[in-house]
PDB file of C-alpha atoms and ligand atoms in Angstrom:
ATOM      1  CA  MET A   1     -15.322  15.743 -10.023  1.00 89.00           C
ATOM      2  CA  PRO A   2     -11.602  16.414  -9.253  1.00 95.00           C
ATOM      3  CA  LYS A   3      -9.322  13.381  -9.116  1.00 98.00           C
ATOM      4  CA  SER A   4      -6.112  12.579  -7.263  1.00 98.00           C
ATOM      5  CA  VAL A   5      -3.410   9.933  -7.210  1.00 98.00           C
ATOM      6  CA  GLY A   6      -1.859   8.982  -3.857  1.00 98.00           C
ATOM      7  CA  LEU A   7       1.697   7.675  -3.505  1.00 98.00           C
ATOM      8  CA  ASP A   8       2.905   6.225  -0.202  1.00 96.00           C
ATOM      9  CA  LEU A   9       6.704   6.204  -0.297  1.00 95.00           C
ATOM     10  CA  GLY A  10       8.352   3.777   2.128  1.00 90.00           C
ATOM     11  CA  GLY A  11      11.822   2.365   2.679  1.00 87.00           C
ATOM     12  CA  ASN A  12      11.078  -0.585   0.379  1.00 88.00           C
ATOM     13  CA  ALA A  13       8.118   0.209  -1.866  1.00 92.00           C
ATOM     14  CA  ILE A  14       5.844   2.919  -3.246  1.00 96.00           C
ATOM     15  CA  ASN A  15       2.186   1.991  -2.769  1.00 96.00           C
ATOM     16  CA  VAL A  16      -0.282   3.740  -5.087  1.00 97.00           C
ATOM     17  CA  THR A  17      -3.975   4.577  -5.212  1.00 98.00           C
ATOM     18  CA  ALA A  18      -6.356   6.541  -7.437  1.00 98.00           C
ATOM     19  CA  PHE A  19      -9.185   8.561  -5.862  1.00 98.00           C
ATOM     20  CA  ASP A  20     -12.139  10.032  -7.781  1.00 97.00           C
ATOM     21  CA  GLY A  21     -13.380  12.146  -4.873  1.00 94.00           C
ATOM     22  CA  THR A  22     -15.716   9.401  -3.638  1.00 93.00           C
ATOM     23  CA  ASN A  23     -14.090   6.017  -4.202  1.00 94.00           C
ATOM     24  CA  PHE A  24     -10.640   4.481  -4.246  1.00 96.00           C
ATOM     25  CA  LEU A  25     -10.379   2.816  -7.631  1.00 97.00           C
ATOM     26  CA  ILE A  26      -7.489   0.513  -6.728  1.00 96.00           C
ATOM     27  CA  GLU A  27      -8.694  -2.284  -4.448  1.00 93.00           C
ATOM     28  CA  GLU A  28      -5.513  -4.294  -4.018  1.00 91.00           C
ATOM     29  CA  MET A  29      -1.973  -3.474  -2.922  1.00 90.00           C
ATOM     30  CA  LEU A  30      -0.272  -2.025  -5.988  1.00 95.00           C
ATOM     31  CA  GLU A  31       3.352  -0.983  -5.656  1.00 94.00           C
ATOM     32  CA  VAL A  32       6.750  -0.528  -7.249  1.00 96.00           C
ATOM     33  CA  PRO A  33      10.128  -0.838  -5.486  1.00 96.00           C
ATOM     34  CA  SER A  34      11.206   2.526  -4.048  1.00 95.00           C
ATOM     35  CA  LEU A  35      14.979   1.919  -4.412  1.00 96.00           C
ATOM     36  CA  VAL A  36      15.479   4.797  -1.955  1.00 94.00           C
ATOM     37  CA  ARG A  37      19.027   3.718  -1.093  1.00 93.00           C
ATOM     38  CA  GLU A  38      20.125   4.509  -4.664  1.00 96.00           C
ATOM     39  CA  GLY A  39      19.471   8.208  -4.133  1.00 96.00           C
ATOM     40  CA  PRO A  40      17.071  10.945  -5.271  1.00 96.00           C
ATOM     41  CA  ASP A  41      17.509  10.518  -9.053  1.00 96.00           C
ATOM     42  CA  VAL A  42      16.632   6.819  -9.046  1.00 97.00           C
ATOM     43  CA  LEU A  43      13.837   7.506  -6.552  1.00 97.00           C
ATOM     44  CA  GLY A  44      12.433  10.170  -8.905  1.00 97.00           C
ATOM     45  CA  ASP A  45      12.244   7.593 -11.701  1.00 97.00           C
ATOM     46  CA  GLN A  46      10.486   5.135  -9.379  1.00 98.00           C
ATOM     47  CA  LEU A  47       7.948   7.762  -8.280  1.00 98.00           C
ATOM     48  CA  LEU A  48       7.181   8.481 -11.910  1.00 97.00           C
ATOM     49  CA  LYS A  49       6.747   4.753 -12.600  1.00 98.00           C
ATOM     50  CA  ALA A  50       4.422   4.471  -9.605  1.00 98.00           C
ATOM     51  CA  PHE A  51       2.325   7.407 -10.834  1.00 98.00           C
ATOM     52  CA  GLN A  52       2.080   5.844 -14.309  1.00 98.00           C
ATOM     53  CA  LEU A  53       1.146   2.478 -12.775  1.00 98.00           C
ATOM     54  CA  ALA A  54      -1.777   4.138 -10.967  1.00 98.00           C
ATOM     55  CA  LEU A  55      -2.955   5.812 -14.197  1.00 98.00           C
ATOM     56  CA  ASP A  56      -2.651   2.590 -16.242  1.00 97.00           C
ATOM     57  CA  SER A  57      -4.509   0.510 -13.691  1.00 97.00           C
ATOM     58  CA  VAL A  58      -7.607   2.754 -13.762  1.00 97.00           C
ATOM     59  CA  GLY A  59      -7.431   3.901 -17.391  1.00 98.00           C
ATOM     60  CA  TRP A  60      -6.710   7.570 -16.665  1.00 98.00           C
ATOM     61  CA  SER A  61      -4.294   9.820 -18.516  1.00 97.00           C
ATOM     62  CA  LYS A  62      -2.153  12.426 -16.751  1.00 97.00           C
ATOM     63  CA  SER A  63      -4.534  15.225 -17.751  1.00 97.00           C
ATOM     64  CA  ASP A  64      -7.372  13.489 -15.845  1.00 97.00           C
ATOM     65  CA  VAL A  65      -5.530  13.998 -12.543  1.00 98.00           C
ATOM     66  CA  ASP A  66      -5.803  17.328 -10.712  1.00 98.00           C
ATOM     67  CA  VAL A  67      -3.288  16.745  -7.939  1.00 98.00           C
ATOM     68  CA  VAL A  68      -0.887  14.113  -6.606  1.00 98.00           C
ATOM     69  CA  GLY A  69      -0.532  13.305  -2.898  1.00 98.00           C
ATOM     70  CA  LEU A  70       2.812  12.068  -1.594  1.00 98.00           C
ATOM     71  CA  ASP A  71       3.524  10.733   1.890  1.00 96.00           C
ATOM     72  CA  THR A  72       6.826   9.576   3.369  1.00 94.00           C
ATOM     73  CA  PRO A  73       8.261   8.600   6.730  1.00 88.00           C
ATOM     74  CA  GLY A  74       9.427  11.610   8.741  1.00 81.00           C
ATOM     75  CA  PRO A  75      10.977  13.524  10.175  1.00 82.00           C
ATOM     76  CA  ALA A  76      10.144  16.140   7.564  1.00 90.00           C
ATOM     77  CA  SER A  77       8.753  19.653   7.468  1.00 93.00           C
ATOM     78  CA  ALA A  78       5.056  20.311   6.860  1.00 93.00           C
ATOM     79  CA  THR A  79       5.785  20.718   3.137  1.00 94.00           C
ATOM     80  CA  GLY A  80       8.054  17.683   2.758  1.00 96.00           C
ATOM     81  CA  VAL A  81      11.623  18.848   3.391  1.00 96.00           C
ATOM     82  CA  PHE A  82      13.501  16.087   5.223  1.00 94.00           C
ATOM     83  CA  THR A  83      15.566  16.906   8.330  1.00 89.00           C
ATOM     84  CA  ALA A  84      19.353  17.226   8.141  1.00 90.00           C
ATOM     85  CA  THR A  85      19.796  13.460   8.616  1.00 85.00           C
ATOM     86  CA  GLY A  86      17.003  12.353   6.242  1.00 84.00           C
ATOM     87  CA  PRO A  87      14.584   9.497   7.035  1.00 81.00           C
ATOM     88  CA  THR A  88      16.439   6.855   9.053  1.00 73.00           C
ATOM     89  CA  ASN A  89      15.419   3.937   6.821  1.00 76.00           C
ATOM     90  CA  PHE A  90      16.325   5.650   3.501  1.00 87.00           C
ATOM     91  CA  GLY A  91      20.007   4.887   4.043  1.00 85.00           C
ATOM     92  CA  ASN A  92      21.467   7.644   1.837  1.00 91.00           C
ATOM     93  CA  PRO A  93      22.966  10.976   3.042  1.00 92.00           C
ATOM     94  CA  ALA A  94      21.686  12.721  -0.106  1.00 95.00           C
ATOM     95  CA  TYR A  95      18.256  12.988   1.571  1.00 95.00           C
ATOM     96  CA  GLY A  96      19.547  15.367   4.277  1.00 94.00           C
ATOM     97  CA  ASN A  97      17.519  18.631   3.975  1.00 96.00           C
ATOM     98  CA  PHE A  98      16.131  17.265   0.699  1.00 97.00           C
ATOM     99  CA  ASP A  99      12.827  18.722  -0.578  1.00 97.00           C
ATOM    100  CA  ILE A 100      11.070  15.574  -1.806  1.00 97.00           C
ATOM    101  CA  THR A 101       7.881  17.451  -2.752  1.00 98.00           C
ATOM    102  CA  ALA A 102       9.671  20.001  -4.958  1.00 98.00           C
ATOM    103  CA  HIS A 103      11.757  17.210  -6.529  1.00 97.00           C
ATOM    104  CA  PHE A 104       8.684  15.209  -7.519  1.00 97.00           C
ATOM    105  CA  LYS A 105       6.773  18.317  -8.617  1.00 97.00           C
ATOM    106  CA  ARG A 106       9.639  19.153 -11.017  1.00 97.00           C
ATOM    107  CA  ILE A 107       9.650  15.627 -12.447  1.00 96.00           C
ATOM    108  CA  LEU A 108       5.862  15.401 -12.801  1.00 96.00           C
ATOM    109  CA  ASP A 109       5.189  19.024 -13.742  1.00 96.00           C
ATOM    110  CA  MET A 110       1.943  19.071 -11.783  1.00 96.00           C
ATOM    111  CA  PRO A 111       0.762  19.952  -8.234  1.00 97.00           C
ATOM    112  CA  VAL A 112       2.058  17.682  -5.449  1.00 98.00           C
ATOM    113  CA  VAL A 113       0.780  17.842  -1.861  1.00 97.00           C
ATOM    114  CA  TYR A 114       2.742  16.324   1.037  1.00 97.00           C
ATOM    115  CA  LEU A 115       1.905  14.594   4.344  1.00 95.00           C
ATOM    116  CA  ASN A 116       4.020  12.445   6.640  1.00 91.00           C
ATOM    117  CA  ASP A 117       2.946   8.799   6.682  1.00 90.00           C
ATOM    118  CA  GLY A 118       1.466   8.849  10.208  1.00 91.00           C
ATOM    119  CA  ASN A 119      -0.782  11.773   9.331  1.00 94.00           C
ATOM    120  CA  ALA A 120      -1.775  10.206   5.997  1.00 95.00           C
ATOM    121  CA  ALA A 121      -2.806   6.937   7.688  1.00 94.00           C
ATOM    122  CA  ALA A 122      -4.708   8.879  10.354  1.00 96.00           C
ATOM    123  CA  LEU A 123      -6.613  10.827   7.733  1.00 95.00           C
ATOM    124  CA  TYR A 124      -7.581   7.622   5.932  1.00 96.00           C
ATOM    125  CA  SER A 125      -8.942   5.985   9.109  1.00 97.00           C
ATOM    126  CA  HIS A 126     -10.932   9.147   9.777  1.00 96.00           C
ATOM    127  CA  PHE A 127     -12.270   9.357   6.204  1.00 95.00           C
ATOM    128  CA  HIS A 128     -13.154   5.637   6.207  1.00 95.00           C
ATOM    129  CA  LYS A 129     -15.247   6.073   9.357  1.00 96.00           C
ATOM    130  CA  PHE A 130     -16.710   9.551   8.923  1.00 96.00           C
ATOM    131  CA  GLY A 131     -16.465  10.392   5.217  1.00 91.00           C
ATOM    132  CA  SER A 132     -16.154  14.109   4.650  1.00 83.00           C
ATOM    133  CA  ASP A 133     -18.177  15.019   7.784  1.00 89.00           C
ATOM    134  CA  ARG A 134     -16.507  18.248   8.923  1.00 89.00           C
ATOM    135  CA  THR A 135     -17.729  17.967  12.500  1.00 95.00           C
ATOM    136  CA  LYS A 136     -15.761  14.850  13.522  1.00 96.00           C
ATOM    137  CA  SER A 137     -12.410  14.548  15.272  1.00 97.00           C
ATOM    138  CA  SER A 138     -10.182  11.507  15.809  1.00 98.00           C
ATOM    139  CA  VAL A 139      -6.813  10.323  17.068  1.00 98.00           C
ATOM    140  CA  SER A 140      -4.810   7.553  15.388  1.00 97.00           C
ATOM    141  CA  LEU A 141      -2.086   5.573  17.128  1.00 97.00           C
ATOM    142  CA  ILE A 142       0.050   3.423  14.815  1.00 93.00           C
ATOM    143  CA  MET A 143       2.064   0.831  16.765  1.00 93.00           C
ATOM    144  CA  GLY A 144       4.900  -0.211  14.489  1.00 89.00           C
ATOM    145  CA  THR A 145       8.654  -0.113  14.990  1.00 86.00           C
ATOM    146  CA  GLY A 146       7.928   3.234  16.634  1.00 88.00           C
ATOM    147  CA  LEU A 147       4.607   4.833  17.579  1.00 91.00           C
ATOM    148  CA  GLY A 148       3.225   7.019  14.803  1.00 88.00           C
ATOM    149  CA  GLY A 149       0.354   9.343  15.501  1.00 91.00           C
ATOM    150  CA  GLY A 150      -2.151  11.471  13.725  1.00 95.00           C
ATOM    151  CA  ILE A 151      -4.854  13.886  14.847  1.00 97.00           C
ATOM    152  CA  VAL A 152      -7.814  14.966  12.745  1.00 97.00           C
ATOM    153  CA  VAL A 153      -9.859  17.889  14.092  1.00 96.00           C
ATOM    154  CA  ASP A 154     -13.096  18.878  12.396  1.00 93.00           C
ATOM    155  CA  GLY A 155     -12.127  16.793   9.367  1.00 89.00           C
ATOM    156  CA  ARG A 156      -8.657  18.351   8.945  1.00 91.00           C
ATOM    157  CA  VAL A 157      -5.352  16.689   9.790  1.00 93.00           C
ATOM    158  CA  VAL A 158      -3.200  18.563  12.324  1.00 94.00           C
ATOM    159  CA  VAL A 159       0.224  19.101  10.733  1.00 91.00           C
ATOM    160  CA  GLY A 160       1.583  21.814  13.028  1.00 91.00           C
ATOM    161  CA  LYS A 161       3.723  24.893  12.489  1.00 90.00           C
ATOM    162  CA  VAL A 162       6.848  23.080  11.271  1.00 86.00           C
ATOM    163  CA  GLY A 163       5.313  19.669  10.541  1.00 86.00           C
ATOM    164  CA  TYR A 164       5.842  17.962  13.910  1.00 87.00           C
ATOM    165  CA  GLY A 165       2.238  18.094  15.078  1.00 90.00           C
ATOM    166  CA  ALA A 166       0.803  14.845  16.469  1.00 92.00           C
ATOM    167  CA  GLU A 167       4.176  13.307  17.404  1.00 90.00           C
ATOM    168  CA  LEU A 168       2.140  11.345  19.937  1.00 94.00           C
ATOM    169  CA  GLY A 169       4.810   8.696  20.487  1.00 93.00           C
ATOM    170  CA  HIS A 170       6.921  11.232  22.322  1.00 93.00           C
ATOM    171  CA  VAL A 171       4.216  12.506  24.653  1.00 96.00           C
ATOM    172  CA  THR A 172       5.203  11.459  28.179  1.00 98.00           C
ATOM    173  CA  LEU A 173       2.918   9.005  29.972  1.00 98.00           C
ATOM    174  CA  PRO A 174       1.376   9.853  33.364  1.00 97.00           C
ATOM    175  CA  GLY A 175       3.186   8.279  36.355  1.00 96.00           C
ATOM    176  CA  ASP A 176       0.406   5.767  37.014  1.00 96.00           C
ATOM    177  CA  TRP A 177       0.093   4.436  33.446  1.00 98.00           C
ATOM    178  CA  ASN A 178       0.940   0.969  34.769  1.00 98.00           C
ATOM    179  CA  PRO A 179      -1.448   0.173  37.644  1.00 97.00           C
ATOM    180  CA  VAL A 180       0.652  -2.716  38.989  1.00 97.00           C
ATOM    181  CA  GLU A 181       4.254  -1.502  39.175  1.00 96.00           C
ATOM    182  CA  LYS A 182       6.659   1.278  38.231  1.00 96.00           C
ATOM    183  CA  PHE A 183       9.686   0.780  35.995  1.00 96.00           C
ATOM    184  CA  GLU A 184      11.648   3.143  33.794  1.00 97.00           C
ATOM    185  CA  CYS A 185      11.241   2.939  29.998  1.00 98.00           C
ATOM    186  CA  HIS A 186      13.671   4.738  27.676  1.00 96.00           C
ATOM    187  CA  CYS A 187      12.902   6.052  24.191  1.00 93.00           C
ATOM    188  CA  ASN A 188      15.399   6.552  21.363  1.00 87.00           C
ATOM    189  CA  CYS A 189      14.361  10.233  21.357  1.00 86.00           C
ATOM    190  CA  GLY A 190      15.987  10.677  24.786  1.00 92.00           C
ATOM    191  CA  ARG A 191      12.771  10.922  26.808  1.00 95.00           C
ATOM    192  CA  LYS A 192      11.785   8.525  29.566  1.00 97.00           C
ATOM    193  CA  ASN A 193       8.348   6.892  29.823  1.00 98.00           C
ATOM    194  CA  ASP A 194       6.846   8.353  26.678  1.00 97.00           C
ATOM    195  CA  LEU A 195       4.216   6.437  24.702  1.00 97.00           C
ATOM    196  CA  GLU A 196       6.685   5.018  22.162  1.00 94.00           C
ATOM    197  CA  SER A 197       8.957   3.700  24.932  1.00 97.00           C
ATOM    198  CA  VAL A 198       6.141   1.228  25.765  1.00 98.00           C
ATOM    199  CA  ALA A 199       3.674   0.954  22.860  1.00 97.00           C
ATOM    200  CA  SER A 200       6.024   0.029  19.982  1.00 94.00           C
ATOM    201  CA  LEU A 201       8.189  -2.840  18.810  1.00 94.00           C
ATOM    202  CA  THR A 202      11.227  -0.835  19.914  1.00 93.00           C
ATOM    203  CA  GLY A 203       9.626  -0.408  23.337  1.00 96.00           C
ATOM    204  CA  ILE A 204       9.176  -4.178  23.645  1.00 97.00           C
ATOM    205  CA  GLU A 205      12.819  -4.739  22.718  1.00 96.00           C
ATOM    206  CA  LEU A 206      14.396  -1.988  24.839  1.00 96.00           C
ATOM    207  CA  ASN A 207      12.136  -1.916  27.876  1.00 98.00           C
ATOM    208  CA  LEU A 208       9.283  -4.394  28.246  1.00 98.00           C
ATOM    209  CA  LEU A 209      11.009  -7.697  27.480  1.00 98.00           C
ATOM    210  CA  PRO A 210      14.090  -6.912  29.602  1.00 97.00           C
ATOM    211  CA  HIS A 211      11.752  -6.037  32.490  1.00 98.00           C
ATOM    212  CA  TYR A 212       9.480  -9.074  32.293  1.00 98.00           C
ATOM    213  CA  LEU A 213      12.248 -11.549  31.394  1.00 98.00           C
ATOM    214  CA  ARG A 214      14.223 -10.501  34.476  1.00 97.00           C
ATOM    215  CA  ARG A 215      11.480 -12.133  36.540  1.00 94.00           C
ATOM    216  CA  ASN A 216      11.162 -15.122  34.165  1.00 96.00           C
ATOM    217  CA  PRO A 217      14.744 -16.006  33.197  1.00 96.00           C
ATOM    218  CA  GLU A 218      13.679 -19.526  32.155  1.00 97.00           C
ATOM    219  CA  HIS A 219      11.283 -18.229  29.467  1.00 98.00           C
ATOM    220  CA  PRO A 220      12.251 -19.387  25.921  1.00 97.00           C
ATOM    221  CA  LEU A 221      12.519 -15.731  24.752  1.00 98.00           C
ATOM    222  CA  ALA A 222      15.384 -15.192  27.229  1.00 97.00           C
ATOM    223  CA  SER A 223      17.722 -17.248  25.040  1.00 97.00           C
ATOM    224  CA  LEU A 224      17.172 -15.070  21.921  1.00 97.00           C
ATOM    225  CA  SER A 225      18.675 -11.710  20.980  1.00 96.00           C
ATOM    226  CA  ALA A 226      16.535  -8.805  22.166  1.00 95.00           C
ATOM    227  CA  ARG A 227      15.534  -7.975  18.594  1.00 93.00           C
ATOM    228  CA  ASP A 228      14.508 -11.542  17.679  1.00 97.00           C
ATOM    229  CA  ALA A 229      12.679 -11.978  20.976  1.00 98.00           C
ATOM    230  CA  ALA A 230      10.707  -8.750  20.465  1.00 96.00           C
ATOM    231  CA  ARG A 231       9.519  -9.918  17.049  1.00 95.00           C
ATOM    232  CA  LYS A 232       8.174 -13.165  18.548  1.00 97.00           C
ATOM    233  CA  VAL A 233       6.002 -11.512  21.203  1.00 97.00           C
ATOM    234  CA  ARG A 234       2.948 -10.980  18.986  1.00 96.00           C
ATOM    235  CA  GLY A 235       2.838 -14.637  17.880  1.00 97.00           C
ATOM    236  CA  LEU A 236       3.292 -15.883  21.452  1.00 98.00           C
ATOM    237  CA  CYS A 237       0.557 -13.518  22.599  1.00 98.00           C
ATOM    238  CA  GLU A 238      -1.782 -15.119  20.053  1.00 98.00           C
ATOM    239  CA  GLN A 239      -0.933 -18.526  21.561  1.00 98.00           C
ATOM    240  CA  GLY A 240      -1.770 -17.239  25.055  1.00 97.00           C
ATOM    241  CA  ASP A 241       1.775 -17.224  26.454  1.00 98.00           C
ATOM    242  CA  PRO A 242       1.436 -15.500  29.886  1.00 98.00           C
ATOM    243  CA  LEU A 243       4.630 -13.417  29.607  1.00 98.00           C
ATOM    244  CA  ALA A 244       3.774 -12.213  26.084  1.00 98.00           C
ATOM    245  CA  ARG A 245       0.283 -11.314  27.332  1.00 98.00           C
ATOM    246  CA  GLU A 246       1.830  -9.290  30.188  1.00 98.00           C
ATOM    247  CA  VAL A 247       4.005  -7.404  27.681  1.00 98.00           C
ATOM    248  CA  VAL A 248       1.093  -6.586  25.381  1.00 98.00           C
ATOM    249  CA  GLN A 249      -1.191  -5.791  28.336  1.00 98.00           C
ATOM    250  CA  SER A 250       1.289  -3.161  29.488  1.00 98.00           C
ATOM    251  CA  GLN A 251       1.156  -1.671  25.977  1.00 98.00           C
ATOM    252  CA  ALA A 252      -2.637  -1.522  26.211  1.00 98.00           C
ATOM    253  CA  TRP A 253      -2.345   0.273  29.577  1.00 98.00           C
ATOM    254  CA  ALA A 254       0.041   2.836  28.061  1.00 98.00           C
ATOM    255  CA  ILE A 255      -2.342   3.376  25.132  1.00 98.00           C
ATOM    256  CA  ALA A 256      -5.235   3.781  27.607  1.00 98.00           C
ATOM    257  CA  ALA A 257      -3.329   6.384  29.645  1.00 98.00           C
ATOM    258  CA  HIS A 258      -2.544   8.297  26.475  1.00 98.00           C
ATOM    259  CA  ILE A 259      -6.140   8.121  25.216  1.00 98.00           C
ATOM    260  CA  ASP A 260      -7.287   9.489  28.589  1.00 98.00           C
ATOM    261  CA  GLN A 261      -4.940  12.464  28.101  1.00 97.00           C
ATOM    262  CA  MET A 262      -6.228  12.993  24.555  1.00 97.00           C
ATOM    263  CA  ILE A 263      -9.873  12.788  25.668  1.00 97.00           C
ATOM    264  CA  ASN A 264      -9.134  15.638  28.038  1.00 96.00           C
ATOM    265  CA  VAL A 265      -7.428  17.629  25.286  1.00 96.00           C
ATOM    266  CA  LEU A 266      -9.738  17.004  22.332  1.00 96.00           C
ATOM    267  CA  ASP A 267     -12.925  15.213  23.449  1.00 96.00           C
ATOM    268  CA  MET A 268     -12.694  13.426  20.076  1.00 97.00           C
ATOM    269  CA  ASP A 269     -15.214  11.112  18.394  1.00 97.00           C
ATOM    270  CA  ALA A 270     -12.915   8.147  17.705  1.00 98.00           C
ATOM    271  CA  VAL A 271      -9.540   6.535  18.305  1.00 98.00           C
ATOM    272  CA  PHE A 272      -8.003   4.234  15.687  1.00 98.00           C
ATOM    273  CA  ILE A 273      -5.225   1.850  16.719  1.00 97.00           C
ATOM    274  CA  GLY A 274      -3.184   0.355  13.883  1.00 94.00           C
ATOM    275  CA  GLY A 275       0.255  -0.723  12.749  1.00 90.00           C
ATOM    276  CA  GLY A 276       2.036  -4.073  12.901  1.00 88.00           C
ATOM    277  CA  GLY A 277       1.205  -4.407  16.596  1.00 91.00           C
ATOM    278  CA  MET A 278      -2.501  -4.709  15.697  1.00 94.00           C
ATOM    279  CA  GLN A 279      -2.027  -7.087  12.753  1.00 92.00           C
ATOM    280  CA  THR A 280      -3.015 -10.036  14.896  1.00 95.00           C
ATOM    281  CA  THR A 281      -5.942 -12.371  15.525  1.00 97.00           C
ATOM    282  CA  PRO A 282      -9.426 -10.951  16.148  1.00 97.00           C
ATOM    283  CA  GLU A 283      -9.240 -12.495  19.634  1.00 98.00           C
ATOM    284  CA  VAL A 284      -6.094 -10.545  20.540  1.00 98.00           C
ATOM    285  CA  GLN A 285      -7.460  -7.371  18.902  1.00 98.00           C
ATOM    286  CA  HIS A 286     -10.658  -7.580  20.983  1.00 98.00           C
ATOM    287  CA  TRP A 287      -8.764  -8.391  24.175  1.00 98.00           C
ATOM    288  CA  PHE A 288      -6.396  -5.471  23.545  1.00 98.00           C
ATOM    289  CA  ILE A 289      -9.187  -2.958  22.955  1.00 98.00           C
ATOM    290  CA  ASP A 290     -11.175  -4.302  25.945  1.00 98.00           C
ATOM    291  CA  THR A 291      -8.039  -3.905  28.101  1.00 98.00           C
ATOM    292  CA  VAL A 292      -7.639  -0.326  26.864  1.00 98.00           C
ATOM    293  CA  ARG A 293     -11.286   0.540  27.543  1.00 98.00           C
ATOM    294  CA  ALA A 294     -11.170  -1.001  31.031  1.00 97.00           C
ATOM    295  CA  ARG A 295      -8.260   1.259  32.067  1.00 97.00           C
ATOM    296  CA  ILE A 296      -9.751   4.586  30.981  1.00 97.00           C
ATOM    297  CA  PRO A 297     -11.374   6.560  33.842  1.00 96.00           C
ATOM    298  CA  TRP A 298     -14.471   7.430  31.814  1.00 96.00           C
ATOM    299  CA  ARG A 299     -16.848  10.262  32.353  1.00 95.00           C
ATOM    300  CA  ALA A 300     -20.346   8.943  31.695  1.00 94.00           C
ATOM    301  CA  GLU A 301     -20.820  11.396  28.811  1.00 93.00           C
ATOM    302  CA  GLN A 302     -17.712  10.168  27.000  1.00 92.00           C
ATOM    303  CA  MET A 303     -18.158   6.394  27.191  1.00 91.00           C
ATOM    304  CA  GLY A 304     -19.508   6.383  23.637  1.00 91.00           C
ATOM    305  CA  LEU A 305     -15.994   7.102  22.300  1.00 97.00           C
ATOM    306  CA  THR A 306     -15.249   4.749  19.418  1.00 97.00           C
ATOM    307  CA  ILE A 307     -12.002   2.764  19.796  1.00 98.00           C
ATOM    308  CA  GLU A 308     -11.333   0.599  16.724  1.00 97.00           C
ATOM    309  CA  VAL A 309      -8.596  -1.166  14.820  1.00 97.00           C
ATOM    310  CA  ALA A 310      -7.410   1.102  11.978  1.00 96.00           C
ATOM    311  CA  PRO A 311      -8.722  -0.171   8.590  1.00 92.00           C
ATOM    312  CA  HIS A 312      -6.642  -1.338   5.576  1.00 84.00           C
ATOM    313  CA  GLY A 313      -3.298  -0.729   7.318  1.00 79.00           C
ATOM    314  CA  ASP A 314      -1.047  -1.310   4.309  1.00 83.00           C
ATOM    315  CA  MET A 315      -3.030   0.934   1.932  1.00 92.00           C
ATOM    316  CA  ALA A 316      -3.914   3.660   4.443  1.00 94.00           C
ATOM    317  CA  GLY A 317      -0.986   6.001   3.666  1.00 94.00           C
ATOM    318  CA  ALA A 318      -1.622   6.269  -0.081  1.00 96.00           C
ATOM    319  CA  ARG A 319      -5.373   6.597   0.429  1.00 97.00           C
ATOM    320  CA  GLY A 320      -5.043   9.209   3.183  1.00 96.00           C
ATOM    321  CA  VAL A 321      -2.721  11.424   1.185  1.00 97.00           C
ATOM    322  CA  ALA A 322      -4.968  11.095  -1.886  1.00 97.00           C
ATOM    323  CA  VAL A 323      -7.873  12.432   0.208  1.00 95.00           C
ATOM    324  CA  HIS A 324      -5.682  15.194   1.645  1.00 95.00           C
ATOM    325  CA  ALA A 325      -4.506  16.243  -1.822  1.00 96.00           C
ATOM    326  CA  LEU A 326      -8.076  16.826  -3.004  1.00 94.00           C
ATOM    327  CA  ALA A 327      -9.044  18.635   0.208  1.00 87.00           C
TER     328      ALA A 327
HETATM  329 ZN1   ZN B   1      10.308   9.304  22.425  1.00 60.73          ZN
END
């Protein structure tokens, strides 16, 4: 049975997994600091340490591993060449147009396969639910600082011609996404009223809180900076704060409008919703998914669509890219 190691490279840490084609042999979060700000040479050393850590923890040697999967934040090409500016949270100009896959391949002297982190997480959710069933399709929506997406069709992740497939955060919402009122939401990408402008932490900070606080100037969040206030919304939502619930409800409506669009495009089997925005109490998770389901104008035939919280959020990237590498 072929084996792979998956490395999920983030702004702070490299999370690792080992995959034997059936099972993930590392159960817990296992990571080394990524030290990305110190530049590609230091990062190369850290990637090598992370790879060795995975081998040591499962008792494999390098010759046991057929392929290594590597995922990183984008924007990057389909093969892992960063854009001219490099990933925003890597904080070092040396990553502009940098080929991270080739760099790591040179250091490791073995095959390395690349995915962006949204696609890797999407593939893991899909694999966790459907295994290697080649007939299933799914959409993943990862609500973090931004809105990361991933699409799996017939068991294969959609990467796109130049690597920008499934940039679902920047798909524009339909005009009636909010059934109660209309207000303009701006995204850092320059678009108005796209999914990320509502269903992300940045969307809360830039658009939702300013809108709802304007009507509730006495609310305790009004006295905080926009950034600090946005980070408190999830906790307040868990406590039942009406304004925080309105903010998160509007996110659920945006997600519902987007899922309705995707149903009409793909007629998929499942939707997985993950990211920091879903790392909350089971009560809020259920309420959120119920709110999403209630807003979708279902056809009777499609009401069986699975909508679930994405599993194992913090390990999903490494696991997804490990699966992809073997595929
Ligand atoms: Zn956008």
